[in-house]
Tab-separated table of C-alpha atoms in Angstrom:
chain	number	residue	atom	x	y	z
A	1	UNK	CA	-0.092	-0.326	0.122
A	2	UNK	CA	0.832	3.695	-0.787
A	3	UNK	CA	2.009	6.580	1.670
A	4	UNK	CA	-1.032	8.310	-0.349
A	5	UNK	CA	-3.157	5.403	-0.080
A	6	UNK	CA	-2.611	4.644	3.634
A	7	UNK	CA	-2.207	8.793	4.667
A	8	UNK	CA	-6.350	8.510	3.066
A	9	UNK	CA	-7.606	5.486	4.624
A	10	UNK	CA	-5.914	7.102	7.949
A	11	UNK	CA	-8.394	10.056	7.264
A	12	UNK	CA	-11.511	8.219	6.700
A	13	UNK	CA	-11.104	5.638	9.654
A	14	UNK	CA	-12.130	5.979	13.431
A	15	UNK	CA	-8.260	6.722	14.280
A	16	UNK	CA	-7.836	9.148	16.558
A	17	UNK	CA	-5.918	12.466	14.720
A	18	UNK	CA	-3.191	12.269	17.435
A	19	UNK	CA	-2.908	9.135	18.034
A	20	UNK	CA	-2.313	8.604	14.020
A	21	UNK	CA	0.500	11.910	14.136
A	22	UNK	CA	2.162	10.785	16.818
A	23	UNK	CA	2.522	7.383	15.063
A	24	UNK	CA	4.096	8.723	11.956
A	25	UNK	CA	6.409	11.037	14.196
A	26	UNK	CA	7.632	8.018	16.278
A	27	UNK	CA	8.036	6.167	12.137
A	28	UNK	CA	9.628	10.143	11.428
A	29	UNK	CA	7.871	9.668	8.212
A	30	UNK	CA	7.350	13.362	7.162
A	31	UNK	CA	5.873	12.552	4.046
A	32	UNK	CA	3.451	10.892	4.538
A	33	UNK	CA	2.092	13.196	7.840
A	34	UNK	CA	1.976	15.353	5.547
A	35	UNK	CA	-0.174	13.139	2.992
A	36	UNK	CA	-2.348	12.469	6.539
A	37	UNK	CA	-2.420	16.322	6.881
A	38	UNK	CA	-3.830	16.868	3.748
A	39	UNK	CA	-6.066	14.332	3.553
A	40	UNK	CA	-7.493	14.951	7.222
A	41	UNK	CA	-8.178	18.628	6.626
A	42	UNK	CA	-9.691	18.353	3.053
A	43	UNK	CA	-12.407	15.585	4.826
A	44	UNK	CA	-13.196	17.495	8.077
A	45	UNK	CA	-12.172	21.124	7.665
A	46	UNK	CA	-14.316	22.147	5.172
A	47	UNK	CA	-15.261	25.839	6.286
A	48	UNK	CA	-17.921	26.130	3.974
A	49	UNK	CA	-20.292	24.424	6.217
A	50	UNK	CA	-18.678	25.449	9.272
A	51	UNK	CA	-17.432	30.002	8.933
A	52	UNK	CA	-19.175	30.190	12.563
A	53	UNK	CA	-17.419	27.382	14.017
A	54	UNK	CA	-14.285	28.603	16.038
A	55	UNK	CA	-12.953	25.526	16.812
A	56	UNK	CA	-12.802	24.396	13.310
A	57	UNK	CA	-10.922	27.115	12.082
A	58	UNK	CA	-8.145	26.907	15.071
A	59	UNK	CA	-7.869	23.398	13.956
A	60	UNK	CA	-7.301	24.536	10.604
A	61	UNK	CA	-5.025	27.328	10.958
A	62	UNK	CA	-2.807	24.914	13.469
A	63	UNK	CA	-2.745	21.891	10.509
A	64	UNK	CA	-2.471	24.390	7.639
A	65	UNK	CA	0.589	26.171	10.355
A	66	UNK	CA	2.418	22.380	10.880
A	67	UNK	CA	2.153	21.595	6.687
A	68	UNK	CA	4.192	24.703	6.169
A	69	UNK	CA	6.745	23.899	8.480
A	70	UNK	CA	6.932	20.220	7.045
A	71	UNK	CA	7.687	21.929	4.299
A	72	UNK	CA	10.444	23.502	5.281
A	73	UNK	CA	11.944	20.823	7.130
A	74	UNK	CA	11.831	19.308	3.557
A	75	UNK	CA	16.010	18.430	1.674
A	76	UNK	CA	16.483	20.678	-1.342
A	77	UNK	CA	12.931	22.895	-0.860
A	78	UNK	CA	11.826	24.656	-3.828
A	79	UNK	CA	10.473	28.050	-3.389
A	80	UNK	CA	7.979	27.890	-6.088
A	81	UNK	CA	6.616	24.538	-4.108
A	82	UNK	CA	6.343	27.240	-1.171
A	83	UNK	CA	4.731	29.813	-2.677
A	84	UNK	CA	2.075	27.836	-3.513
A	85	UNK	CA	1.330	26.026	-0.586
A	86	UNK	CA	1.428	30.350	0.648
A	87	UNK	CA	-1.057	31.041	-1.097
A	88	UNK	CA	-3.231	27.868	-0.615
A	89	UNK	CA	-2.951	28.730	2.823
A	90	UNK	CA	-2.592	32.045	3.200
A	91	UNK	CA	-6.220	32.881	4.698
A	92	UNK	CA	-6.115	30.188	7.249
A	93	UNK	CA	-3.409	30.260	8.857
A	94	UNK	CA	-1.608	32.194	11.979
A	95	UNK	CA	1.022	34.272	10.443
A	96	UNK	CA	3.033	35.307	13.793
A	97	UNK	CA	3.501	31.550	14.248
A	98	UNK	CA	4.428	31.209	10.422
A	99	UNK	CA	6.844	33.792	10.830
A	100	UNK	CA	7.906	32.639	14.449
A	101	UNK	CA	8.661	29.277	12.762
A	102	UNK	CA	10.899	31.019	9.601
A	103	UNK	CA	13.009	32.856	11.632
A	104	UNK	CA	13.895	29.486	13.821
A	105	UNK	CA	14.644	28.157	10.455
A	106	UNK	CA	16.653	31.126	8.972
A	107	UNK	CA	14.527	30.602	5.903
A	108	UNK	CA	14.915	34.002	4.955
A	109	UNK	CA	14.172	33.639	1.315
A	110	UNK	CA	10.717	32.148	2.227
A	111	UNK	CA	10.155	34.304	4.919
A	112	UNK	CA	10.108	37.069	2.686
A	113	UNK	CA	8.318	35.521	0.177
A	114	UNK	CA	5.521	34.615	2.805
A	115	UNK	CA	5.757	38.193	3.645
A	116	UNK	CA	5.195	39.670	0.009
A	117	UNK	CA	2.064	36.600	-0.578
A	118	UNK	CA	0.305	38.279	2.212
A	119	UNK	CA	1.188	41.953	1.281
A	120	UNK	CA	2.978	42.186	4.604
A	121	UNK	CA	5.522	45.019	3.310
A	122	UNK	CA	6.504	46.326	6.698
A	123	UNK	CA	7.555	43.347	7.910
A	124	UNK	CA	9.387	42.379	5.251
A	125	UNK	CA	11.445	45.857	4.772
A	126	UNK	CA	11.571	45.460	8.840
A	127	UNK	CA	13.096	42.256	8.076
A	128	UNK	CA	16.208	43.664	5.843
A	129	UNK	CA	16.636	46.572	8.408
A	130	UNK	CA	17.275	44.365	11.043
A	131	UNK	CA	19.587	42.401	9.089
A	132	UNK	CA	21.253	45.637	8.202
A	133	UNK	CA	20.463	45.114	4.811
A	134	UNK	CA	19.409	48.740	3.242
A	135	UNK	CA	20.073	48.564	0.274
A	136	UNK	CA	17.366	45.271	-0.272
A	137	UNK	CA	14.895	47.038	2.378
A	138	UNK	CA	14.879	49.898	-0.646
A	139	UNK	CA	15.115	47.795	-3.783
A	140	UNK	CA	12.325	45.934	-2.272
A	141	UNK	CA	10.053	48.994	-1.179
A	142	UNK	CA	10.718	50.203	-5.021
A	143	UNK	CA	9.143	47.076	-6.210
A	144	UNK	CA	6.448	46.789	-3.688
A	145	UNK	CA	6.088	50.578	-5.304
A	146	UNK	CA	4.965	49.908	-8.439
A	147	UNK	CA	1.509	48.630	-7.012
A	148	UNK	CA	-1.294	51.146	-8.010
A	149	UNK	CA	-3.657	50.644	-4.988
A	150	UNK	CA	-3.773	53.995	-2.989
A	151	UNK	CA	-4.525	52.407	-0.182
A	152	UNK	CA	-0.744	50.213	-0.403
A	153	UNK	CA	0.613	53.281	-1.648
A	154	UNK	CA	0.399	54.922	1.683
A	155	UNK	CA	1.289	52.526	3.591
A	156	UNK	CA	4.630	52.063	2.156
A	157	UNK	CA	5.140	55.619	1.868
A	158	UNK	CA	4.953	55.543	6.099
A	159	UNK	CA	7.183	52.864	6.177
A	160	UNK	CA	9.700	55.015	3.707
A	161	UNK	CA	9.257	58.149	6.556
A	162	UNK	CA	9.395	56.692	9.330
A	163	UNK	CA	13.012	54.825	7.998
A	164	UNK	CA	13.927	57.472	5.951
A	165	UNK	CA	17.096	58.398	7.943
A	166	UNK	CA	18.862	55.270	7.243
A	167	UNK	CA	17.830	54.586	3.153
A	168	UNK	CA	19.453	58.057	2.511
A	169	UNK	CA	22.058	57.249	4.472
A	170	UNK	CA	22.930	53.900	3.155
A	171	UNK	CA	21.550	54.675	-0.459
A	172	UNK	CA	20.429	58.302	-1.342
A	173	UNK	CA	20.124	57.637	-5.665
A	174	UNK	CA	17.454	54.332	-4.584
A	175	UNK	CA	15.672	56.187	-1.841
A	176	UNK	CA	15.466	59.530	-3.621
A	177	UNK	CA	13.767	57.272	-6.932
A	178	UNK	CA	11.329	56.035	-4.717
A	179	UNK	CA	10.389	59.651	-3.069
A	180	UNK	CA	10.098	60.384	-6.588
A	181	UNK	CA	7.333	57.588	-7.080
A	182	UNK	CA	5.690	58.907	-4.080
A	183	UNK	CA	5.244	62.253	-5.980
A	184	UNK	CA	4.383	61.120	-9.281
A	185	UNK	CA	1.295	58.695	-7.984
A	186	UNK	CA	0.453	62.082	-5.751
A	187	UNK	CA	0.856	60.438	-2.411
A	188	UNK	CA	0.436	63.083	-0.023
A	189	UNK	CA	4.226	63.577	1.758
A	190	UNK	CA	4.302	64.153	5.171
A	191	UNK	CA	6.261	67.493	6.172
A	192	UNK	CA	8.608	65.419	8.091
A	193	UNK	CA	9.827	63.671	5.433
A	194	UNK	CA	11.805	66.508	5.100
A	195	UNK	CA	13.515	66.874	7.599
A	196	UNK	CA	14.847	63.641	7.709
A	197	UNK	CA	16.203	62.994	4.172
A	198	UNK	CA	17.808	66.778	5.295
A	199	UNK	CA	19.820	65.196	8.358
A	200	UNK	CA	19.698	61.611	6.613
A	201	UNK	CA	22.052	63.789	3.778
A	202	UNK	CA	24.199	66.002	6.041
A	203	UNK	CA	25.129	62.940	8.236
A	204	UNK	CA	26.691	61.048	4.895
A	205	UNK	CA	28.914	63.804	3.258
A	206	UNK	CA	32.349	62.239	5.225
A	207	UNK	CA	31.340	59.528	3.852
A	208	UNK	CA	30.800	60.565	0.461
A	209	UNK	CA	34.110	63.082	1.022
A	210	UNK	CA	36.058	59.867	1.641
A	211	UNK	CA	35.471	58.344	-1.528
A	212	UNK	CA	35.368	61.529	-3.362
A	213	UNK	CA	38.844	61.365	-2.397
A	214	UNK	CA	39.738	58.295	-3.117
A	215	UNK	CA	37.561	57.745	-6.152
A	216	UNK	CA	41.234	56.914	-8.503
A	217	UNK	CA	41.494	53.734	-6.572
A	218	UNK	CA	37.893	53.146	-6.194
A	219	UNK	CA	37.025	50.188	-9.305
A	220	UNK	CA	35.425	51.390	-11.939
A	221	UNK	CA	32.198	50.233	-11.294
A	222	UNK	CA	32.194	51.821	-7.637
A	223	UNK	CA	33.749	55.610	-9.336
A	224	UNK	CA	30.197	54.724	-11.605
A	225	UNK	CA	28.117	54.427	-8.598
A	226	UNK	CA	29.496	57.416	-6.742
A	227	UNK	CA	29.152	59.256	-9.731
A	228	UNK	CA	25.629	58.119	-9.746
A	229	UNK	CA	24.753	58.976	-6.619
A	230	UNK	CA	26.163	62.568	-6.392
A	231	UNK	CA	24.257	63.024	-9.956
A	232	UNK	CA	20.758	62.012	-8.052
A	233	UNK	CA	21.413	63.635	-5.191
A	234	UNK	CA	22.175	66.888	-6.783
A	235	UNK	CA	19.311	66.991	-8.966
A	236	UNK	CA	17.076	65.899	-6.273
A	237	UNK	CA	18.000	69.223	-4.112
A	238	UNK	CA	17.835	71.457	-7.162
A	239	UNK	CA	14.203	70.798	-7.167
A	240	UNK	CA	13.966	71.250	-3.251
A	241	UNK	CA	15.465	74.549	-4.166
A	242	UNK	CA	12.939	74.916	-6.881
A	243	UNK	CA	10.339	74.503	-4.314
A	244	UNK	CA	8.879	71.761	-7.636
A	245	UNK	CA	6.271	69.403	-6.564
A	246	UNK	CA	5.879	70.001	-3.567
A	247	UNK	CA	2.579	71.124	-1.458
A	248	UNK	CA	2.231	73.566	0.508
A	249	UNK	CA	3.419	71.806	3.812
A	250	UNK	CA	6.752	70.176	2.009
A	251	UNK	CA	7.101	74.094	0.839
A	252	UNK	CA	7.483	75.198	4.368
A	253	UNK	CA	9.322	72.884	5.507
A	254	UNK	CA	12.015	73.521	2.301
A	255	UNK	CA	11.734	77.293	3.283
A	256	UNK	CA	12.739	76.687	6.918
A	257	UNK	CA	16.026	73.860	5.619
A	258	UNK	CA	16.744	76.299	3.239
A	259	UNK	CA	20.028	77.235	4.344
A	260	UNK	CA	21.308	73.106	4.843
A	261	UNK	CA	19.481	72.156	1.755
A	262	UNK	CA	21.437	75.427	-0.256
A	263	UNK	CA	24.640	74.150	2.126
A	264	UNK	CA	24.132	70.637	0.826
A	265	UNK	CA	24.024	71.310	-2.970
A	266	UNK	CA	27.587	72.872	-2.588
A	267	UNK	CA	29.043	70.452	-0.655
A	268	UNK	CA	27.838	67.257	-3.426
A	269	UNK	CA	29.196	69.899	-6.206
A	270	UNK	CA	32.789	70.770	-4.528
A	271	UNK	CA	32.772	66.198	-4.563
A	272	UNK	CA	31.593	65.666	-8.406
A	273	UNK	CA	34.366	63.870	-9.145
A	274	UNK	CA	32.707	64.355	-13.581
A	275	UNK	CA	32.417	68.207	-13.262
A	276	UNK	CA	35.474	70.213	-11.547
A	277	UNK	CA	34.027	73.268	-12.093
A	278	UNK	CA	30.856	72.581	-11.467
A	279	UNK	CA	30.772	74.956	-8.036
A	280	UNK	CA	32.758	77.492	-9.601
A	281	UNK	CA	29.580	77.968	-11.797
A	282	UNK	CA	27.407	77.870	-9.198
A	283	UNK	CA	29.447	80.302	-7.310
A	284	UNK	CA	29.742	83.044	-10.038
A	285	UNK	CA	25.762	83.101	-10.256
A	286	UNK	CA	26.093	84.862	-7.334
A	287	UNK	CA	28.670	87.505	-8.050
A	288	UNK	CA	26.029	88.628	-11.117
A	289	UNK	CA	24.684	92.531	-10.778
A	290	UNK	CA	22.158	94.302	-12.141
A	291	UNK	CA	21.989	97.777	-13.951
A	292	UNK	CA	22.298	99.387	-10.810
A	293	UNK	CA	24.582	97.297	-9.294
A	294	UNK	CA	22.431	95.328	-6.771
A	295	UNK	CA	23.699	91.167	-6.927
A	296	UNK	CA	20.306	89.404	-8.661
A	297	UNK	CA	20.473	86.659	-6.133
A	298	UNK	CA	20.762	86.467	-2.445
A	299	UNK	CA	23.722	84.520	-1.461
A	300	UNK	CA	21.078	81.810	0.464
A	301	UNK	CA	23.843	79.235	2.150
A	302	UNK	CA	26.267	79.936	4.326
A	303	UNK	CA	29.351	81.268	3.992
A	304	UNK	CA	31.400	80.285	6.659
A	305	UNK	CA	30.400	76.996	5.427
A	306	UNK	CA	31.614	77.191	2.260
A	307	UNK	CA	34.930	79.311	2.880
A	308	UNK	CA	35.430	76.126	5.105
A	309	UNK	CA	34.506	73.433	2.334
A	310	UNK	CA	36.320	75.330	-0.259
A	311	UNK	CA	39.244	76.014	1.527
A	312	UNK	CA	41.275	73.406	-1.075
A	313	UNK	CA	39.412	74.593	-4.234
A	314	UNK	CA	41.363	77.728	-4.764
A	315	UNK	CA	38.910	79.600	-7.478
A	316	UNK	CA	35.858	77.698	-5.368
A	317	UNK	CA	37.745	79.808	-2.350
A	318	UNK	CA	38.694	83.090	-4.518
A	319	UNK	CA	34.780	83.262	-5.718
A	320	UNK	CA	33.588	82.765	-1.400
A	321	UNK	CA	35.905	85.612	-0.614
A	322	UNK	CA	34.330	87.977	-3.045
A	323	UNK	CA	31.097	86.829	-2.382
A	324	UNK	CA	32.172	87.872	1.677
A	325	UNK	CA	32.822	91.001	0.477
A	326	UNK	CA	36.757	91.038	0.516
A	327	UNK	CA	37.168	91.399	-3.128
A	328	UNK	CA	40.480	92.237	-3.097
A	329	UNK	CA	41.505	89.048	-1.203
A	330	UNK	CA	39.803	87.062	-3.499
A	331	UNK	CA	41.842	88.546	-6.971
A	332	UNK	CA	44.640	88.009	-4.790
A	333	UNK	CA	44.112	84.331	-4.138
A	334	UNK	CA	42.858	83.386	-7.787
A	335	UNK	CA	46.385	84.775	-8.755
A	336	UNK	CA	48.627	83.061	-6.581
A	337	UNK	CA	50.967	81.078	-8.118
A	338	UNK	CA	50.767	77.615	-7.084
A	339	UNK	CA	52.869	75.419	-8.559
A	340	UNK	CA	49.471	72.562	-9.161
A	341	UNK	CA	48.086	74.628	-11.372
A	342	UNK	CA	50.704	75.764	-14.276
A	343	UNK	CA	48.153	74.570	-16.542
A	344	UNK	CA	45.072	76.882	-15.234
A	345	UNK	CA	46.556	79.746	-15.062
A	346	UNK	CA	44.461	81.404	-17.806
A	347	UNK	CA	41.418	79.688	-15.622
A	348	UNK	CA	42.490	81.971	-12.655
A	349	UNK	CA	42.843	84.805	-14.903
A	350	UNK	CA	39.320	84.645	-15.242
A	351	UNK	CA	38.456	84.000	-12.339
A	352	UNK	CA	40.263	87.414	-10.691
A	353	UNK	CA	39.031	89.383	-13.800
A	354	UNK	CA	34.955	88.093	-13.113
A	355	UNK	CA	35.609	89.080	-9.260
A	356	UNK	CA	37.049	92.198	-10.420
A	357	UNK	CA	33.978	92.905	-12.833
A	358	UNK	CA	32.055	92.320	-10.646
A	359	UNK	CA	32.670	94.847	-7.803
A	360	UNK	CA	30.907	98.154	-7.927
A	361	UNK	CA	32.662	100.928	-6.441
A	362	UNK	CA	35.064	102.178	-9.556
A	363	UNK	CA	37.601	102.980	-6.879
A	364	UNK	CA	38.121	99.261	-5.748
A	365	UNK	CA	37.473	97.974	-9.319
A	366	UNK	CA	40.587	99.991	-10.577
A	367	UNK	CA	42.366	98.457	-8.010
A	368	UNK	CA	41.372	94.847	-8.530
A	369	UNK	CA	42.565	95.342	-12.688
A	370	UNK	CA	45.716	96.812	-11.580
A	371	UNK	CA	46.521	94.522	-9.804
A	372	UNK	CA	45.285	91.331	-12.361
A	373	UNK	CA	47.613	93.210	-14.468
A	374	UNK	CA	50.631	93.938	-12.727
A	375	UNK	CA	50.424	90.660	-12.099
A	376	UNK	CA	50.655	88.962	-15.566
A	377	UNK	CA	52.667	91.903	-16.362
A	378	UNK	CA	55.547	90.111	-14.363
A	379	UNK	CA	55.314	86.923	-15.818
A	380	UNK	CA	56.414	88.803	-18.912
A	381	UNK	CA	60.543	87.452	-18.604
A	382	UNK	CA	62.825	88.980	-21.208
A	383	UNK	CA	64.245	85.864	-22.075
A	384	UNK	CA	61.116	84.615	-22.779
A	385	UNK	CA	60.273	83.375	-26.494
A	386	UNK	CA	56.693	84.040	-26.061
A	387	UNK	CA	57.281	87.573	-23.881
A	388	UNK	CA	55.509	89.229	-27.032
A	389	UNK	CA	52.400	87.278	-27.282
A	390	UNK	CA	52.242	87.683	-23.154
A	391	UNK	CA	52.560	90.681	-23.494
A	392	UNK	CA	49.621	91.019	-26.038
A	393	UNK	CA	47.679	89.642	-23.609
A	394	UNK	CA	48.551	92.060	-20.801
A	395	UNK	CA	47.186	95.319	-23.084
A	396	UNK	CA	44.148	93.266	-23.819
A	397	UNK	CA	43.710	92.632	-20.147
A	398	UNK	CA	43.597	96.652	-20.495
A	399	UNK	CA	41.418	97.016	-23.234
A	400	UNK	CA	38.718	94.537	-21.369
A	401	UNK	CA	39.007	96.273	-18.046
A	402	UNK	CA	37.424	99.316	-19.346
A	403	UNK	CA	38.155	101.652	-17.041
A	404	UNK	CA	42.771	101.601	-16.571
A	405	UNK	CA	44.277	103.733	-18.708
A	406	UNK	CA	48.372	103.808	-19.497
A	407	UNK	CA	49.160	105.747	-16.723
A	408	UNK	CA	47.400	103.507	-14.694
A	409	UNK	CA	49.793	100.699	-15.572
A	410	UNK	CA	52.816	102.367	-16.314
A	411	UNK	CA	54.108	102.468	-12.994
A	412	UNK	CA	53.203	98.188	-12.851
A	413	UNK	CA	55.527	97.613	-16.015
A	414	UNK	CA	58.812	95.682	-15.125
A	415	UNK	CA	62.035	97.081	-16.759
A	416	UNK	CA	62.738	94.384	-18.982
A	417	UNK	CA	59.544	95.419	-21.241
A	418	UNK	CA	60.350	98.409	-23.689
A	419	UNK	CA	57.943	101.492	-23.896
A	420	UNK	CA	58.008	100.725	-27.422
A	421	UNK	CA	55.513	98.101	-26.351
A	422	UNK	CA	52.874	100.747	-25.742
A	423	UNK	CA	53.676	103.154	-28.370
A	424	UNK	CA	50.122	102.630	-29.468
A	425	UNK	CA	48.558	102.616	-26.259
A	426	UNK	CA	50.637	105.952	-25.316
A	427	UNK	CA	49.681	107.741	-28.568
A	428	UNK	CA	45.909	106.879	-27.907
A	429	UNK	CA	46.394	108.658	-24.083
A	430	UNK	CA	48.421	111.420	-25.598
A	431	UNK	CA	45.061	112.486	-28.575
A	432	UNK	CA	42.910	111.564	-25.505
A	433	UNK	CA	44.637	114.028	-23.710
A	434	UNK	CA	44.668	116.264	-26.608
A	435	UNK	CA	41.412	115.908	-27.126
A	436	UNK	CA	40.571	116.741	-23.470
A	437	UNK	CA	42.695	120.121	-23.954
A	438	UNK	CA	41.096	121.295	-26.652
A	439	UNK	CA	38.022	120.869	-25.070
A	440	UNK	CA	38.966	122.197	-21.353
A	441	UNK	CA	39.942	125.369	-23.825
A	442	UNK	CA	36.619	125.915	-24.817
A	443	UNK	CA	35.372	125.325	-22.115
A	444	UNK	CA	37.816	128.375	-20.392
A	445	UNK	CA	37.132	130.144	-23.291
A	446	UNK	CA	33.301	130.277	-23.108
A	447	UNK	CA	33.387	130.606	-19.057
A	448	UNK	CA	35.709	133.536	-19.809
A	449	UNK	CA	33.003	135.142	-22.708
A	450	UNK	CA	30.521	134.570	-19.742
A	451	UNK	CA	32.938	136.602	-17.480
A	452	UNK	CA	33.122	139.277	-19.755
A	453	UNK	CA	29.248	139.437	-20.300
A	454	UNK	CA	28.621	140.287	-16.473
A	455	UNK	CA	31.367	142.423	-15.940
A	456	UNK	CA	29.857	144.235	-18.642
A	457	UNK	CA	26.265	144.109	-17.047
A	458	UNK	CA	27.392	145.233	-14.215
A	459	UNK	CA	29.169	148.077	-15.451
A	460	UNK	CA	26.261	149.206	-17.457
A	461	UNK	CA	24.171	148.789	-13.971
A	462	UNK	CA	26.852	150.676	-12.577
A	463	UNK	CA	26.048	153.880	-14.780
A	464	UNK	CA	22.611	153.970	-14.407
A	465	UNK	CA	20.657	156.840	-13.121
A	466	UNK	CA	17.663	158.534	-12.848
A	467	UNK	CA	16.447	162.178	-12.803
A	468	UNK	CA	14.043	163.290	-9.911
A	469	UNK	CA	12.512	167.489	-9.251
A	470	UNK	CA	12.792	168.658	-5.804
A	471	UNK	CA	9.098	169.392	-6.119
A	472	UNK	CA	8.032	165.323	-7.292
A	473	UNK	CA	7.549	164.126	-4.457
A	474	UNK	CA	6.524	165.854	-0.894
A	475	UNK	CA	8.658	165.085	2.235
A	476	UNK	CA	5.762	162.558	4.562
A	477	UNK	CA	7.325	163.425	8.232
């Protein structure tokens, strides 16, 4: 007789349930016990006729839970078979008992499969979090977030918000994509999410900085991952700064965190391995002025923080000094000779000129341009083959400034430079002075003519008289 036939006979016999189960256990015949339990359940525990029978329901849950445990004891357990069993019995099992059994057996795949079938997103996520598998938790939520059910997405969002500090710390790019999924599905975000996100990104800055500094030592895959993380973080922070796609509560929270958001934006720009000049371009726009000489944009990041952060980035540091109102220091620092940036002399020059042009006070502006010209003219060496080309550029600097004249720069020309090099500029200057002198002479002549006319009018007034007859007026005294 086969096991199946024996199990079926036992199920339809008068033998007590406990006795039959004990017999199978004593013989260590788990396959036979499984067949018996299935037959017994199908014969005696049909809930269609016993929906209000609490004892039957409890017995059914125990048998289904027992069947699951027997399945877990099998060698080479097929996850598909397990999933099939869960789908078949999920309405009548003791969920807590099954979860505990799966944990006791160390069946992580089955545990997650069970949670997934039941739609228990929180349990599955917490399992990963307890195991320290943050990336897997994020990936799991992203998979569940593909559901269209608003109630499900709301549950997922609550889980996400509660653990967002962990998600953003370990996997910012995946977490941002997940957050955008909620936004795209029009799920209302809790304003507390903003504080969690900012704090999480701030807490991982040291970690990203270490990676960025060691990027040359990283394998190609990790380099790409670091770059992608930074790209997504910057994109997200930019959207926060623009207040795009946010409800009123979130916008209010953004305003409270605006300084931190801009600080973070500068930080991630500064460690971006694919665009070293991104932070420089970002800072330059804050020096732009309108026709009235006022800056177009208000500085929303903390200048002291930016100064500390960018101390090793020469050009960015120069721009920060200028934003602090230290224009002279900014220009001097940009022009500072450094063996590390011999190939970036033109870039240094460009930043120094940008800072000088951003100054609104004319005296200060002239002073800054004189410093730039003096620095460049000192680079012209009498034995340098490119001396003529370099000196031409120095003259171009003078023309570019639109404020320097030949008399401003002559004291700063080195002895190795011949005066003939300035022939055109001196000639133009003399011509200008001649025009100015001619203009002054005309003005003097004009004023002299006016003075003569005034003198003539005064003399006429002095010589003016009138005749009065003695009896024409009577004294009233």
